[in-house]
Amino acid sequence: MLLSMPDAMKSNASSQLSILVLVLTIGLNSTVFAQHNAAVSDAKFNVNKLMLGDKDISESLSVVNISKSIWTEFDPSGKEIGRATITRNKDNEVHIKWISATNGAEKDHVTIYKIKKDGNKYTFDIYFDDKKQGYFIATSE
């Protein structure tokens, strides 16, 4: 014997299925978008190379810590040489405004880092004064 659903129940089941498909589609697309535009945060980076212009100054920077709101730089002895407020952290870019610095940056100036990731290796292109000034290469812990 074949049981059949009343038309009202069929319509309701069809609507629920449509809503489920829509929610799953939005959820999957949001996940892909979030992965593509992921921010770099709560990370410690060991700097392997630092170039400003054509000058290799790798010996001056050892570690960069990035929290949700603060960017901190350390020299090889572990001394803090720069601290900045993160004003933007998305779309593979971090914008910072310097709070204090003995690393050559000027207080209240803005530096922009455009980030490329390859495994646990990151390249941070450094921009200030509206042009690319250099880069650093680091690995994350």
C-alpha positions as a printed NumPy array, in Angstrom:
array([[ 0.   ,  0.   ,  0.   ],
       [ 1.39 ,  3.379, -1.043],
       [ 0.992,  6.237,  1.429],
       [ 0.82 ,  9.734,  0.103],
       [ 1.441, 13.042,  1.856],
       [-1.177, 15.738,  1.805],
       [-0.305, 18.621, -0.535],
       [ 0.268, 21.037,  2.397],
       [ 2.909, 18.716,  3.896],
       [ 4.634, 18.287,  0.503],
       [ 4.832, 22.06 ,  0.094],
       [ 6.228, 22.486,  3.628],
       [ 8.835, 19.727,  3.115],
       [ 9.875, 21.293, -0.191],
       [10.271, 24.718,  1.457],
       [12.352, 23.261,  4.29 ],
       [14.601, 21.477,  1.79 ],
       [15.048, 24.719, -0.184],
       [15.985, 26.607,  2.992],
       [18.469, 23.875,  3.979],
       [20.14 , 24.007,  0.554],
       [20.321, 27.814,  0.745],
       [21.872, 27.752,  4.252],
       [24.444, 25.14 ,  3.216],
       [25.35 , 27.128,  0.095],
       [25.784, 30.365,  2.039],
       [27.8  , 28.562,  4.718],
       [30.176, 26.972,  2.203],
       [30.647, 30.224,  0.284],
       [31.309, 32.119,  3.521],
       [33.948, 29.566,  4.519],
       [35.727, 29.869,  1.167],
       [35.563, 33.681,  1.353],
       [36.905, 33.683,  4.926],
       [39.83 , 31.439,  3.995],
       [40.711, 33.651,  1.004],
       [40.553, 36.855,  3.059],
       [41.913, 35.504,  6.307],
       [43.7  , 37.965,  8.559],
       [47.112, 37.25 , 10.045],
       [46.711, 37.428, 13.8  ],
       [47.891, 35.85 , 17.023],
       [51.089, 34.784, 15.298],
       [54.813, 34.929, 15.931],
       [57.067, 35.271, 12.899],
       [60.791, 34.527, 12.85 ],
       [62.353, 36.905, 10.344],
       [64.895, 35.359,  7.963],
       [65.546, 38.302,  5.656],
       [64.779, 42.037,  5.745],
       [65.429, 44.289,  2.765],
       [64.848, 48.047,  2.65 ],
       [65.492, 49.267, -0.854],
       [68.55 , 47.337, -1.983],
       [70.032, 47.209,  1.53 ],
       [70.002, 43.916,  3.47 ],
       [69.374, 44.798,  7.122],
       [68.345, 41.321,  8.262],
       [70.543, 41.569, 11.366],
       [68.3  , 44.291, 12.811],
       [65.014, 42.339, 13.044],
       [64.49 , 38.882, 14.497],
       [60.83 , 38.47 , 15.499],
       [57.48 , 40.073, 14.653],
       [54.483, 39.332, 16.887],
       [51.013, 40.095, 15.575],
       [48.075, 40.033, 17.974],
       [44.523, 41.09 , 17.214],
       [45.365, 44.783, 17.695],
       [49.138, 45.175, 18.256],
       [52.2  , 44.663, 16.   ],
       [55.482, 44.253, 17.925],
       [59.046, 43.913, 16.569],
       [62.125, 42.561, 18.35 ],
       [65.833, 42.625, 17.548],
       [68.014, 39.478, 17.811],
       [68.763, 40.179, 21.505],
       [65.014, 40.122, 22.274],
       [64.739, 43.876, 22.812],
       [61.497, 45.462, 21.609],
       [62.333, 47.88 , 18.781],
       [58.85 , 48.733, 17.52 ],
       [55.226, 48.727, 18.627],
       [52.244, 49.714, 16.536],
       [48.461, 49.647, 16.581],
       [46.917, 47.488, 13.86 ],
       [44.352, 49.643, 12.072],
       [43.415, 47.117,  9.356],
       [44.041, 43.389,  9.051],
       [42.269, 41.704,  6.145],
       [42.549, 40.863,  2.457],
       [46.199, 39.835,  2.954],
       [47.123, 43.33 ,  4.173],
       [48.05 , 44.668,  7.578],
       [48.021, 48.431,  8.174],
       [49.778, 49.677, 11.288],
       [50.272, 53.038, 12.99 ],
       [53.496, 53.28 , 14.981],
       [53.176, 53.929, 18.733],
       [56.897, 53.738, 19.465],
       [59.908, 52.712, 17.442],
       [63.685, 52.574, 17.557],
       [63.694, 50.603, 14.304],
       [63.743, 53.628, 11.986],
       [59.97 , 54.056, 11.776],
       [58.436, 57.333, 12.912],
       [55.787, 57.587, 15.627],
       [52.248, 58.053, 14.233],
       [53.32 , 57.116, 10.688],
       [51.481, 54.347,  8.872],
       [53.127, 51.282,  7.323],
       [51.25 , 48.825,  5.116],
       [52.308, 45.195,  4.716],
       [51.004, 43.176,  1.761],
       [51.373, 39.513,  2.643],
       [51.986, 36.476,  0.47 ],
       [51.893, 33.025,  2.078],
       [53.597, 29.844,  0.877],
       [53.168, 27.057,  3.455],
       [54.549, 28.45 ,  6.728],
       [56.728, 30.98 ,  4.83 ],
       [55.428, 34.54 ,  4.54 ],
       [56.642, 37.478,  2.476],
       [55.651, 40.888,  3.834],
       [56.026, 43.632,  1.212],
       [56.585, 46.922,  3.06 ],
       [54.836, 50.104,  1.888],
       [55.099, 53.613,  3.288],
       [55.128, 57.066,  1.723],
       [52.781, 55.594, -0.927],
       [55.321, 53.188, -2.444],
       [56.964, 49.828, -1.866],
       [60.071, 50.299,  0.253],
       [61.213, 46.716,  0.822],
       [60.139, 43.384,  2.215],
       [60.828, 40.794,  4.865],
       [60.571, 37.02 ,  4.716],
       [59.546, 35.119,  7.829],
       [58.3  , 31.752,  9.01 ],
       [55.446, 31.29 , 11.434],
       [55.657, 29.195, 14.572]])
